[in-house]
RNA sequence: GCAGACGUCGCUUAGCCUGGUAGAGCGCCGGAUUUGAAAUCCGGUGUCCCUUGGACUCGGGAGUUCAAAUCUCUCCGUCUGCGCCA
């Protein structure tokens, strides 16, 4: 959420941003109005508390000097002040709660380099990487190939869990682990600390890092313990320092999270989502950075470069798009997506998302760092390194051989005992 | 799961029994002193509203009271022991 100071001092900036996103200004105006109401109620209750505190000091003084009559007299005077304070406090709390509920729905301020457009069709092409291999046979889709080779059992996944669950088997499971190891090592060598986070989080921590709508459409709840299964390790890693004041010497925090990710994928259907492209559970290796505000755009490029070099090293062809205003979501100020080429369906599809969230998550999480001028919100950034299910799809489709088997990317062969081709079951 | 102990400002801790302005040390920031540094001394060092003064803050929430770090209830967490267990 945005700093309340933005609403008080620079509401024009928020309004201009809403115009770019084609959003009405209602929430902005309501936040400003509720903020004023809250301050008034707060001031009134503070004044009454002042009266009560003065009386309390009077009582204490009178009792100390043995003048019980004076003490009783003051006590009688302030007998009912507590109820008035309670009423005003209740009103102040209600205004504040409503102010912040609305403030949570106001999206982040977009970076000036974000292209304006209504939906993902208006994302702009940033760059192309690797070579688009021309196969001298008809390319098959990954869902066709995994089934033919016995690498994925979706039917039995549906039987024991539900649709979009799967068993990953044999050499493809082995390749998945190789990909995890390789990617984690790749980033550890660049100075990132490897972290295995909790796979569940409580509601309060989760509200700090995600859009409220995600609780309905993305996250699985675990009853009766009121936990949520994480949708990405970005969430626990970023929430890790909730309510903390970070010493400047600790910044930037650079971590690589590795975890299983769980997503409900409500409303997702269609041919292009078949196989293991869009599933309820997958492994993801994620980069996160927590840094000082003045460094965040430089770090955003660093995360982006890491992702590019990693995907280049896998020998895959992909393109990069700069996400436009209409496709952005509420958390990020700017986002690059890497989209891998899938010859089976002749499409580029999203495999990596690299975001600078500026102070939006930090404000919700009350995550600050010390400056000589007081405490200030940090900036948070995150980027996929590899989501294994989607990386496997890209590898399978781009590295497929005419006989239906799949070539192992060279850098991963060492993690599979030198194996060069995945064998079917 | 059971029993006990504990949770106070960035860190360490006092205060709790017996309710009445949250104190000290360390760290950090500023100043004095110094050629410079150390040492020393002085001041500052949580949050919010600022209507210049104020209110809030002792793990969270609720209660009792004119008044709660302090008393009561409850939840959370940590430690120790027992139990269970990959």
Tab-separated table of C-alpha atoms (C1' of nucleotides) in Angstrom:
chain	number	residue	atom	x	y	z
A	1	UNK	CA	0.000	0.000	0.000
A	2	UNK	CA	1.073	3.557	-0.584
A	3	UNK	CA	2.526	5.742	2.136
A	4	UNK	CA	-0.291	7.819	3.696
A	5	UNK	CA	1.905	10.876	3.116
A	6	UNK	CA	1.330	10.356	-0.628
A	7	UNK	CA	-2.397	10.887	-0.124
A	8	UNK	CA	-1.886	13.944	2.045
A	9	UNK	CA	0.788	15.689	0.021
A	10	UNK	CA	0.809	14.274	-3.513
A	11	UNK	CA	-2.694	13.048	-4.273
A	12	UNK	CA	-2.242	14.483	-7.769
A	13	UNK	CA	0.430	11.857	-8.484
A	14	UNK	CA	-1.901	9.041	-7.420
A	15	UNK	CA	-4.723	10.500	-9.528
A	16	UNK	CA	-2.487	10.733	-12.581
A	17	UNK	CA	-1.506	7.097	-12.062
A	18	UNK	CA	-5.159	6.065	-11.848
A	19	UNK	CA	-5.777	7.854	-15.126
A	20	UNK	CA	-3.051	5.772	-16.775
A	21	UNK	CA	-4.713	2.646	-15.418
A	22	UNK	CA	-8.193	3.832	-16.348
A	23	UNK	CA	-9.407	3.654	-12.747
A	24	UNK	CA	-11.909	5.989	-11.043
A	25	UNK	CA	-10.648	8.251	-8.247
A	26	UNK	CA	-13.276	7.186	-5.674
A	27	UNK	CA	-10.927	5.258	-3.427
A	28	UNK	CA	-8.352	8.050	-3.377
A	29	UNK	CA	-10.935	10.632	-2.348
A	30	UNK	CA	-12.386	8.300	0.292
A	31	UNK	CA	-8.952	7.613	1.775
A	32	UNK	CA	-8.258	11.333	2.057
A	33	UNK	CA	-11.651	12.021	3.636
A	34	UNK	CA	-11.354	9.148	6.137
A	35	UNK	CA	-7.831	10.220	7.004
A	36	UNK	CA	-9.135	13.668	7.961
A	37	UNK	CA	-12.009	12.198	9.954
A	38	UNK	CA	-9.642	9.911	11.758
A	39	UNK	CA	-7.287	12.751	12.651
A	40	UNK	CA	-10.149	14.812	14.035
A	41	UNK	CA	-11.510	11.975	16.179
A	42	UNK	CA	-7.990	11.185	17.247
A	43	UNK	CA	-7.363	14.761	18.294
A	44	UNK	CA	-10.626	14.936	20.272
A	45	UNK	CA	-9.916	11.721	22.149
A	46	UNK	CA	-6.343	12.828	22.817
A	47	UNK	CA	-7.661	16.003	24.447
A	48	UNK	CA	-9.918	13.989	26.740
A	49	UNK	CA	-7.094	11.652	27.622
A	50	UNK	CA	-5.060	14.685	28.546
A	51	UNK	CA	-7.791	15.752	30.992
A	52	UNK	CA	-7.916	12.271	32.450
A	53	UNK	CA	-4.149	12.082	32.858
A	54	UNK	CA	-4.081	15.430	34.628
A	55	UNK	CA	-6.802	14.207	36.976
A	56	UNK	CA	-4.906	10.968	37.601
A	57	UNK	CA	-1.838	12.980	38.572
A	58	UNK	CA	-3.994	15.093	40.870
A	59	UNK	CA	-5.410	11.995	42.558
A	60	UNK	CA	-1.978	10.488	42.985
A	61	UNK	CA	-0.673	13.725	44.485
A	62	UNK	CA	-3.637	14.122	46.828
A	63	UNK	CA	-3.371	10.543	48.033
A	64	UNK	CA	0.337	10.895	48.631
A	65	UNK	CA	-0.263	13.925	50.860
A	66	UNK	CA	-3.049	12.108	52.674
A	67	UNK	CA	-5.864	14.336	51.412
A	68	UNK	CA	-8.433	11.629	50.618
A	69	UNK	CA	-11.271	14.117	50.352
A	70	UNK	CA	-9.550	15.955	47.489
A	71	UNK	CA	-8.774	12.628	45.799
A	72	UNK	CA	-12.405	11.504	46.059
A	73	UNK	CA	-13.585	14.817	44.671
A	74	UNK	CA	-11.385	14.565	41.546
A	75	UNK	CA	-12.355	10.926	41.081
A	76	UNK	CA	-16.020	11.901	41.052
A	77	UNK	CA	-15.334	14.565	38.415
A	78	UNK	CA	-13.706	12.188	35.929
A	79	UNK	CA	-15.923	9.196	36.614
A	80	UNK	CA	-17.605	9.300	33.214
A	81	UNK	CA	-14.753	10.517	31.066
A	82	UNK	CA	-13.736	6.940	30.269
A	83	UNK	CA	-16.963	6.282	28.378
A	84	UNK	CA	-16.500	9.438	26.273
A	85	UNK	CA	-12.953	8.418	25.440
A	86	UNK	CA	-14.135	4.942	24.480
A	87	UNK	CA	-16.750	6.366	22.109
A	88	UNK	CA	-14.295	8.669	20.365
A	89	UNK	CA	-11.647	5.966	20.184
A	90	UNK	CA	-14.139	3.604	18.618
A	91	UNK	CA	-14.936	6.182	15.944
A	92	UNK	CA	-11.261	6.880	15.317
A	93	UNK	CA	-10.489	3.164	15.029
A	94	UNK	CA	-13.370	2.645	12.604
A	95	UNK	CA	-12.168	5.517	10.370
A	96	UNK	CA	-8.611	4.233	10.425
A	97	UNK	CA	-9.655	0.664	9.633
A	98	UNK	CA	-11.792	1.816	6.716
A	99	UNK	CA	-9.089	4.215	5.501
A	100	UNK	CA	-6.540	1.435	5.378
A	101	UNK	CA	-8.928	-1.130	3.919
A	102	UNK	CA	-9.404	1.276	1.004
A	103	UNK	CA	-5.740	2.217	0.940
A	104	UNK	CA	-4.902	-1.469	0.460
A	105	UNK	CA	-6.928	-1.397	-2.764
A	106	UNK	CA	-5.087	1.577	-4.232
A	107	UNK	CA	-2.404	0.128	-6.519
A	108	UNK	CA	1.267	1.056	-6.595
A	109	UNK	CA	2.491	4.077	-8.555
A	110	UNK	CA	3.798	2.892	-11.898
A	111	UNK	CA	7.279	3.675	-13.138
A	112	UNK	CA	7.389	6.185	-15.985
A	113	UNK	CA	8.862	3.570	-18.366
A	114	UNK	CA	5.773	1.375	-18.114
A	115	UNK	CA	3.908	1.425	-21.435
A	116	UNK	CA	0.284	2.524	-21.303
A	117	UNK	CA	-2.241	-0.031	-22.548
A	118	UNK	CA	-5.444	-1.769	-21.558
A	119	UNK	CA	-4.352	-5.435	-21.538
A	120	UNK	CA	-1.533	-7.897	-22.270
A	121	UNK	CA	-1.821	-7.210	-26.010
A	122	UNK	CA	-0.230	-3.824	-25.323
A	123	UNK	CA	2.855	-5.177	-23.564
A	124	UNK	CA	5.875	-4.041	-25.561
A	125	UNK	CA	8.634	-6.276	-26.900
A	126	UNK	CA	11.863	-5.566	-25.045
A	127	UNK	CA	14.271	-8.071	-26.641
A	128	UNK	CA	14.729	-11.521	-28.196
A	129	UNK	CA	17.221	-14.076	-26.868
A	130	UNK	CA	18.672	-17.352	-28.143
A	131	UNK	CA	17.887	-18.953	-31.450
A	132	UNK	CA	14.529	-20.185	-32.578
A	133	UNK	CA	15.468	-23.718	-33.617
A	134	UNK	CA	13.751	-24.867	-36.789
A	135	UNK	CA	12.838	-28.522	-36.364
A	136	UNK	CA	12.813	-30.665	-39.514
A	137	UNK	CA	9.775	-32.545	-38.253
A	138	UNK	CA	6.367	-31.569	-36.948
A	139	UNK	CA	6.912	-30.355	-33.336
A	140	UNK	CA	4.727	-31.975	-30.696
A	141	UNK	CA	3.230	-30.298	-27.650
A	142	UNK	CA	4.699	-30.987	-24.221
A	143	UNK	CA	1.471	-32.605	-23.026
A	144	UNK	CA	1.675	-35.023	-25.934
A	145	UNK	CA	5.342	-35.805	-25.206
A	146	UNK	CA	5.058	-36.257	-21.425
A	147	UNK	CA	2.195	-38.634	-21.923
A	148	UNK	CA	3.965	-40.596	-24.649
A	149	UNK	CA	7.059	-40.978	-22.472
A	150	UNK	CA	5.229	-41.718	-19.217
A	151	UNK	CA	6.843	-38.742	-17.489
A	152	UNK	CA	3.675	-37.202	-16.101
A	153	UNK	CA	0.573	-38.971	-14.790
A	154	UNK	CA	-2.209	-36.395	-14.741
A	155	UNK	CA	-5.021	-38.946	-14.608
A	156	UNK	CA	-3.857	-40.526	-11.390
A	157	UNK	CA	-2.993	-37.067	-10.017
A	158	UNK	CA	-6.649	-36.186	-10.518
A	159	UNK	CA	-7.679	-39.461	-8.869
A	160	UNK	CA	-5.722	-38.950	-5.638
A	161	UNK	CA	-5.953	-35.146	-5.412
A	162	UNK	CA	-7.922	-33.399	-8.149
A	163	UNK	CA	-7.587	-31.960	-11.630
A	164	UNK	CA	-4.309	-30.152	-12.370
A	165	UNK	CA	-2.437	-32.313	-9.869
A	166	UNK	CA	0.090	-34.747	-11.259
A	167	UNK	CA	2.757	-37.310	-10.611
A	168	UNK	CA	6.101	-36.275	-12.097
A	169	UNK	CA	8.010	-39.415	-12.925
A	170	UNK	CA	11.264	-41.005	-14.010
A	171	UNK	CA	13.774	-38.953	-15.953
A	172	UNK	CA	11.563	-35.863	-15.974
A	173	UNK	CA	11.476	-35.877	-12.157
A	174	UNK	CA	15.235	-36.273	-12.252
A	175	UNK	CA	15.577	-33.358	-14.673
A	176	UNK	CA	13.359	-31.277	-12.392
A	177	UNK	CA	15.737	-31.839	-9.481
A	178	UNK	CA	18.745	-31.080	-11.692
A	179	UNK	CA	17.102	-27.800	-12.632
A	180	UNK	CA	16.536	-26.935	-8.976
A	181	UNK	CA	20.136	-27.663	-8.041
A	182	UNK	CA	21.620	-25.889	-11.020
A	183	UNK	CA	19.502	-22.768	-10.520
A	184	UNK	CA	20.110	-22.542	-6.783
A	185	UNK	CA	23.866	-22.907	-7.333
A	186	UNK	CA	23.794	-20.340	-10.145
A	187	UNK	CA	22.434	-17.698	-7.767
A	188	UNK	CA	24.410	-18.726	-4.694
A	189	UNK	CA	27.512	-18.125	-6.801
A	190	UNK	CA	26.223	-14.593	-7.444
A	191	UNK	CA	26.064	-13.865	-3.718
A	192	UNK	CA	22.457	-14.810	-2.944
A	193	UNK	CA	21.666	-16.690	0.272
A	194	UNK	CA	19.711	-19.899	-0.276
A	195	UNK	CA	16.533	-20.037	1.831
A	196	UNK	CA	13.961	-22.770	2.306
A	197	UNK	CA	10.928	-20.979	3.784
A	198	UNK	CA	7.817	-22.179	5.599
A	199	UNK	CA	5.303	-23.455	3.032
A	200	UNK	CA	2.383	-22.007	4.993
A	201	UNK	CA	1.795	-18.517	6.319
A	202	UNK	CA	-0.724	-16.864	8.601
A	203	UNK	CA	-3.266	-14.348	7.357
A	204	UNK	CA	-1.615	-11.211	8.717
A	205	UNK	CA	1.762	-11.893	7.168
A	206	UNK	CA	0.112	-12.871	3.921
A	207	UNK	CA	-1.891	-9.665	3.672
A	208	UNK	CA	1.389	-7.821	3.765
A	209	UNK	CA	2.637	-9.280	0.532
A	210	UNK	CA	-0.307	-9.872	-1.736
A	211	UNK	CA	-3.457	-8.543	-3.271
A	212	UNK	CA	-6.581	-9.252	-1.186
A	213	UNK	CA	-8.340	-10.778	-4.184
A	214	UNK	CA	-5.640	-13.461	-4.236
A	215	UNK	CA	-7.134	-15.027	-1.117
A	216	UNK	CA	-10.139	-16.026	-3.227
A	217	UNK	CA	-8.494	-16.969	-6.482
A	218	UNK	CA	-4.924	-18.032	-5.743
A	219	UNK	CA	-4.249	-19.264	-2.224
A	220	UNK	CA	-5.271	-22.519	-0.626
A	221	UNK	CA	-6.382	-22.160	2.996
A	222	UNK	CA	-5.472	-24.870	5.488
A	223	UNK	CA	-8.286	-25.506	7.956
A	224	UNK	CA	-8.749	-25.544	10.868
A	225	UNK	CA	-5.377	-23.924	11.524
A	226	UNK	CA	-6.009	-20.790	9.459
A	227	UNK	CA	-2.848	-21.079	7.424
A	228	UNK	CA	-2.401	-20.366	3.746
A	229	UNK	CA	-0.198	-22.453	1.479
A	230	UNK	CA	2.327	-20.168	-0.148
A	231	UNK	CA	1.882	-19.297	-3.817
A	232	UNK	CA	5.588	-18.479	-4.148
A	233	UNK	CA	8.591	-18.263	-1.823
A	234	UNK	CA	8.611	-14.523	-2.559
A	235	UNK	CA	5.824	-14.267	0.007
A	236	UNK	CA	7.523	-15.779	3.084
A	237	UNK	CA	10.890	-14.317	2.126
A	238	UNK	CA	9.521	-10.802	1.841
A	239	UNK	CA	7.273	-11.131	4.906
A	240	UNK	CA	10.212	-12.511	6.892
A	241	UNK	CA	11.143	-9.039	8.126
A	242	UNK	CA	7.625	-7.825	8.830
A	243	UNK	CA	7.499	-5.247	11.671
A	244	UNK	CA	11.272	-4.945	11.688
A	245	UNK	CA	13.608	-2.009	11.504
A	246	UNK	CA	16.572	-3.124	9.442
A	247	UNK	CA	20.084	-1.852	10.092
A	248	UNK	CA	21.369	-0.148	6.923
A	249	UNK	CA	24.504	-2.316	7.020
A	250	UNK	CA	22.311	-5.380	6.376
A	251	UNK	CA	21.071	-3.945	3.085
A	252	UNK	CA	20.753	-5.072	0.422
A	253	UNK	CA	19.321	-8.442	1.487
A	254	UNK	CA	19.755	-10.825	-1.445
A	255	UNK	CA	18.152	-14.234	-1.200
A	256	UNK	CA	17.237	-17.131	-3.419
A	257	UNK	CA	14.151	-18.942	-2.164
A	258	UNK	CA	13.306	-22.482	-3.141
A	259	UNK	CA	9.924	-23.970	-2.409
A	260	UNK	CA	6.919	-25.817	-3.612
A	261	UNK	CA	4.256	-23.319	-4.693
A	262	UNK	CA	0.519	-23.891	-4.415
A	263	UNK	CA	-2.098	-22.144	-6.528
A	264	UNK	CA	-5.833	-22.644	-6.871
A	265	UNK	CA	-5.899	-21.261	-10.418
A	266	UNK	CA	-9.593	-20.462	-10.115
A	267	UNK	CA	-11.157	-19.765	-13.495
A	268	UNK	CA	-8.204	-20.982	-15.547
A	269	UNK	CA	-9.266	-23.152	-18.457
A	270	UNK	CA	-8.437	-23.733	-22.058
A	271	UNK	CA	-6.316	-25.727	-24.433
A	272	UNK	CA	-3.213	-23.646	-23.836
A	273	UNK	CA	-3.254	-24.625	-20.163
A	274	UNK	CA	-3.065	-28.365	-20.731
A	275	UNK	CA	-0.362	-30.700	-19.462
A	276	UNK	CA	1.783	-29.262	-16.691
A	277	UNK	CA	1.780	-25.672	-17.923
A	278	UNK	CA	-0.752	-24.500	-15.357
A	279	UNK	CA	-0.888	-26.723	-12.289
A	280	UNK	CA	-1.820	-26.445	-8.614
A	281	UNK	CA	1.636	-27.334	-7.342
A	282	UNK	CA	5.133	-26.754	-8.647
A	283	UNK	CA	8.634	-25.923	-7.521
A	284	UNK	CA	9.983	-22.448	-7.984
A	285	UNK	CA	13.379	-20.901	-7.389
A	286	UNK	CA	12.901	-17.215	-6.742
A	287	UNK	CA	15.225	-14.258	-6.341
A	288	UNK	CA	14.355	-11.511	-3.875
A	289	UNK	CA	16.074	-8.298	-2.872
A	290	UNK	CA	15.300	-5.908	-0.017
A	291	UNK	CA	17.152	-2.639	-0.426
A	292	UNK	CA	17.277	1.101	0.116
A	293	UNK	CA	14.872	3.061	-2.100
A	294	UNK	CA	17.624	4.788	-4.040
A	295	UNK	CA	19.105	1.439	-5.129
A	296	UNK	CA	15.990	-0.410	-6.211
A	297	UNK	CA	15.972	0.369	-9.937
A	298	UNK	CA	19.564	-0.740	-10.256
A	299	UNK	CA	18.714	-3.961	-8.377
A	300	UNK	CA	15.704	-4.503	-10.608
A	301	UNK	CA	18.045	-4.598	-13.581
A	302	UNK	CA	20.355	-6.964	-11.670
A	303	UNK	CA	17.554	-9.469	-11.050
A	304	UNK	CA	16.573	-9.148	-14.681
A	305	UNK	CA	20.150	-9.771	-15.874
A	306	UNK	CA	20.424	-12.848	-13.625
A	307	UNK	CA	17.248	-14.256	-15.149
A	308	UNK	CA	18.459	-13.573	-18.685
A	309	UNK	CA	21.845	-15.176	-18.103
A	310	UNK	CA	20.259	-18.186	-16.433
A	311	UNK	CA	17.833	-18.792	-19.291
A	312	UNK	CA	20.562	-18.145	-21.871
A	313	UNK	CA	22.682	-20.784	-20.144
A	314	UNK	CA	19.889	-23.317	-20.546
A	315	UNK	CA	20.118	-22.722	-24.308
A	316	UNK	CA	16.471	-21.736	-24.684
A	317	UNK	CA	14.854	-19.242	-27.028
A	318	UNK	CA	12.638	-16.618	-25.398
A	319	UNK	CA	11.557	-13.013	-25.640
A	320	UNK	CA	11.227	-10.294	-23.033
A	321	UNK	CA	8.223	-8.014	-22.725
A	322	UNK	CA	7.764	-4.824	-20.735
A	323	UNK	CA	4.416	-5.238	-18.982
A	324	UNK	CA	1.945	-2.445	-19.710
A	325	UNK	CA	-0.301	-0.529	-17.294
A	326	UNK	CA	-3.386	-2.683	-17.887
A	327	UNK	CA	-1.547	-5.980	-17.309
A	328	UNK	CA	0.423	-4.909	-14.236
A	329	UNK	CA	-1.555	-5.799	-11.117
A	330	UNK	CA	-1.492	-3.672	-8.011
A	331	UNK	CA	1.798	-4.523	-6.301
A	332	UNK	CA	4.554	-3.899	-8.850
A	333	UNK	CA	5.711	-0.519	-10.138
A	334	UNK	CA	7.372	-2.163	-13.124
A	335	UNK	CA	7.596	-5.702	-14.429
A	336	UNK	CA	9.501	-7.565	-17.102
A	337	UNK	CA	8.269	-10.983	-18.220
A	338	UNK	CA	10.374	-13.604	-19.953
A	339	UNK	CA	8.284	-15.590	-22.405
A	340	UNK	CA	9.692	-18.878	-23.667
A	341	UNK	CA	9.067	-20.091	-27.200
A	342	UNK	CA	6.921	-23.205	-27.290
A	343	UNK	CA	7.183	-24.731	-30.781
A	344	UNK	CA	4.432	-27.275	-30.031
A	345	UNK	CA	1.866	-24.499	-29.852
A	346	UNK	CA	3.821	-21.801	-31.798
A	347	UNK	CA	3.534	-19.284	-28.978
A	348	UNK	CA	5.690	-17.334	-26.552
A	349	UNK	CA	4.447	-17.972	-23.025
A	350	UNK	CA	5.315	-16.507	-19.644
A	351	UNK	CA	8.010	-18.276	-17.646
A	352	UNK	CA	9.602	-15.502	-15.576
A	353	UNK	CA	8.260	-12.359	-13.947
A	354	UNK	CA	10.679	-9.740	-12.619
A	355	UNK	CA	9.148	-6.973	-10.482
A	356	UNK	CA	10.149	-3.912	-8.524
A	357	UNK	CA	7.465	-3.444	-5.853
A	358	UNK	CA	9.134	-0.261	-4.512
A	359	UNK	CA	7.762	0.508	-1.021
A	360	UNK	CA	4.307	-1.004	-1.613
A	361	UNK	CA	4.862	-4.285	0.245
A	362	UNK	CA	7.181	-2.629	2.773
A	363	UNK	CA	4.442	-0.200	3.847
A	364	UNK	CA	1.998	-3.021	4.456
A	365	UNK	CA	4.620	-5.035	6.322
A	366	UNK	CA	5.908	-2.053	8.326
A	367	UNK	CA	9.377	-3.003	7.152
A	368	UNK	CA	11.767	-0.074	7.488
A	369	UNK	CA	15.417	0.751	7.765
A	370	UNK	CA	17.253	3.265	9.879
A	371	UNK	CA	18.345	6.548	8.337
A	372	UNK	CA	19.867	9.565	10.045
A	373	UNK	CA	16.591	11.271	9.218
A	374	UNK	CA	14.298	8.716	10.879
A	375	UNK	CA	13.035	5.366	9.644
A	376	UNK	CA	12.017	4.913	6.019
A	377	UNK	CA	10.301	2.102	4.141
A	378	UNK	CA	12.622	-0.238	2.245
A	379	UNK	CA	12.014	-1.371	-1.322
A	380	UNK	CA	11.271	-4.982	-2.206
A	381	UNK	CA	11.946	-6.738	-5.498
A	382	UNK	CA	11.391	-10.227	-6.761
A	383	UNK	CA	12.029	-12.237	-9.874
A	384	UNK	CA	11.466	-15.801	-10.849
A	385	UNK	CA	14.677	-17.641	-11.576
A	386	UNK	CA	12.961	-20.850	-12.634
A	387	UNK	CA	9.477	-22.228	-12.101
A	388	UNK	CA	10.357	-25.825	-12.832
A	389	UNK	CA	7.080	-26.979	-14.354
A	390	UNK	CA	7.128	-24.215	-16.963
A	391	UNK	CA	10.872	-24.503	-17.565
A	392	UNK	CA	10.370	-28.229	-18.163
A	393	UNK	CA	7.668	-27.457	-20.708
A	394	UNK	CA	10.029	-25.084	-22.548
A	395	UNK	CA	12.868	-27.611	-22.452
A	396	UNK	CA	10.638	-30.455	-23.609
A	397	UNK	CA	9.178	-28.534	-26.545
A	398	UNK	CA	12.402	-26.847	-27.681
A	399	UNK	CA	14.701	-29.852	-27.115
A	400	UNK	CA	12.427	-32.537	-28.501
A	401	UNK	CA	13.860	-35.120	-30.876
A	402	UNK	CA	12.073	-36.738	-33.800
A	403	UNK	CA	11.627	-40.005	-31.863
A	404	UNK	CA	9.810	-38.159	-29.061
A	405	UNK	CA	12.637	-38.187	-26.559
A	406	UNK	CA	14.152	-34.954	-25.191
A	407	UNK	CA	17.718	-33.656	-25.098
A	408	UNK	CA	18.992	-32.566	-21.643
A	409	UNK	CA	20.366	-28.985	-21.655
A	410	UNK	CA	24.148	-29.205	-21.506
A	411	UNK	CA	24.504	-27.365	-18.189
A	412	UNK	CA	22.130	-29.813	-16.502
A	413	UNK	CA	23.820	-32.996	-17.696
A	414	UNK	CA	26.375	-32.849	-14.870
A	415	UNK	CA	23.500	-32.938	-12.393
A	416	UNK	CA	22.164	-36.122	-14.021
A	417	UNK	CA	25.301	-38.192	-14.062
A	418	UNK	CA	26.181	-37.021	-17.563
A	419	UNK	CA	22.924	-38.212	-19.098
A	420	UNK	CA	22.286	-36.448	-22.428
A	421	UNK	CA	18.787	-37.596	-23.346
A	422	UNK	CA	15.713	-38.253	-21.222
A	423	UNK	CA	14.570	-41.871	-21.476
A	424	UNK	CA	10.915	-42.819	-21.561
A	425	UNK	CA	9.395	-45.088	-18.941
B	1	G	C1'	-0.153	-33.268	24.406
B	2	C	C1'	1.109	-32.245	29.915
B	3	A	C1'	3.759	-29.258	33.673
B	4	G	C1'	6.760	-25.140	35.012
B	5	A	C1'	9.477	-20.582	33.852
B	6	C	C1'	9.567	-16.462	30.772
B	7	G	C1'	8.172	-12.240	26.907
B	8	U	C1'	9.825	-4.409	28.912
B	9	C	C1'	12.639	1.018	23.749
B	10	G	C1'	17.787	-1.598	18.096
B	11	C	C1'	20.389	-5.142	22.066
B	12	U	C1'	20.952	-6.398	27.556
B	13	U	C1'	18.178	-5.512	31.660
B	14	A	C1'	15.424	-2.857	36.299
B	15	G	C1'	10.405	-2.007	37.618
B	16	C	C1'	5.566	-6.425	38.634
B	17	C	C1'	4.802	-9.082	44.952
B	18	U	C1'	2.461	-3.764	47.415
B	19	G	C1'	-1.442	-0.181	40.556
B	20	G	C1'	0.051	6.355	40.431
B	21	U	C1'	5.344	10.299	34.875
B	22	A	C1'	9.250	3.187	31.963
B	23	G	C1'	14.739	3.847	34.702
B	24	A	C1'	19.773	2.091	33.676
B	25	G	C1'	23.798	0.024	30.619
B	26	C	C1'	25.334	-0.998	25.550
B	27	G	C1'	24.864	0.439	20.516
B	28	C	C1'	23.672	4.538	17.277
B	29	C	C1'	23.245	10.104	16.039
B	30	G	C1'	24.668	15.177	17.217
B	31	G	C1'	27.731	18.531	20.076
B	32	A	C1'	32.043	19.806	23.357
B	33	U	C1'	37.234	18.529	23.870
B	34	U	C1'	41.490	16.963	20.201
B	35	U	C1'	46.178	18.164	14.845
B	36	G	C1'	43.209	13.457	14.234
B	37	A	C1'	41.399	9.291	16.847
B	38	A	C1'	40.476	6.872	21.468
B	39	A	C1'	38.915	8.118	26.226
B	40	U	C1'	35.853	11.635	28.714
B	41	C	C1'	31.675	15.010	29.194
B	42	C	C1'	26.739	16.991	27.457
B	43	G	C1'	22.308	16.230	24.650
B	44	G	C1'	19.370	13.125	21.582
B	45	U	C1'	17.890	8.150	20.161
B	46	G	C1'	9.817	3.844	19.723
B	47	U	C1'	4.893	5.264	17.230
B	48	C	C1'	0.991	8.652	15.966
B	49	C	C1'	-1.644	13.469	15.685
B	50	C	C1'	0.515	18.252	15.527
B	51	U	C1'	-4.460	22.219	16.757
B	52	U	C1'	3.357	23.549	20.325
B	53	G	C1'	1.610	20.930	22.837
B	54	G	C1'	-0.293	16.310	23.421
B	55	A	C1'	-1.600	11.206	23.151
B	56	C	C1'	-0.063	6.260	22.776
B	57	U	C1'	3.717	2.324	23.650
B	58	C	C1'	6.047	-2.973	28.206
B	59	G	C1'	4.213	-10.216	23.022
B	60	G	C1'	-1.511	-9.632	20.991
B	61	G	C1'	-6.601	-9.000	22.670
B	62	A	C1'	-10.255	-8.335	26.556
B	63	G	C1'	-11.603	-7.076	31.676
B	64	U	C1'	-11.302	-4.531	36.709
B	65	U	C1'	-10.056	0.799	38.049
B	66	C	C1'	-10.333	7.780	38.298
B	67	A	C1'	-5.634	5.347	36.823
B	68	A	C1'	-2.612	-1.026	34.463
B	69	A	C1'	4.238	-2.843	32.502
B	70	U	C1'	2.093	-3.954	37.479
B	71	C	C1'	-4.171	-7.215	39.164
B	72	U	C1'	-7.660	-10.889	36.333
B	73	C	C1'	-8.963	-13.712	31.883
B	74	U	C1'	-7.592	-15.298	27.117
B	75	C	C1'	-4.605	-16.100	22.822
B	76	C	C1'	0.396	-16.239	20.637
B	77	G	C1'	5.518	-17.135	21.075
B	78	U	C1'	10.257	-18.730	23.604
B	79	C	C1'	12.893	-21.892	27.073
B	80	U	C1'	13.162	-26.344	30.402
B	81	G	C1'	11.379	-31.176	31.748
B	82	C	C1'	8.076	-35.288	30.573
B	83	G	C1'	5.316	-37.749	26.637
B	84	C	C1'	4.912	-38.731	21.379
B	85	C	C1'	7.413	-38.825	16.742
B	86	A	C1'	10.042	-38.573	10.638
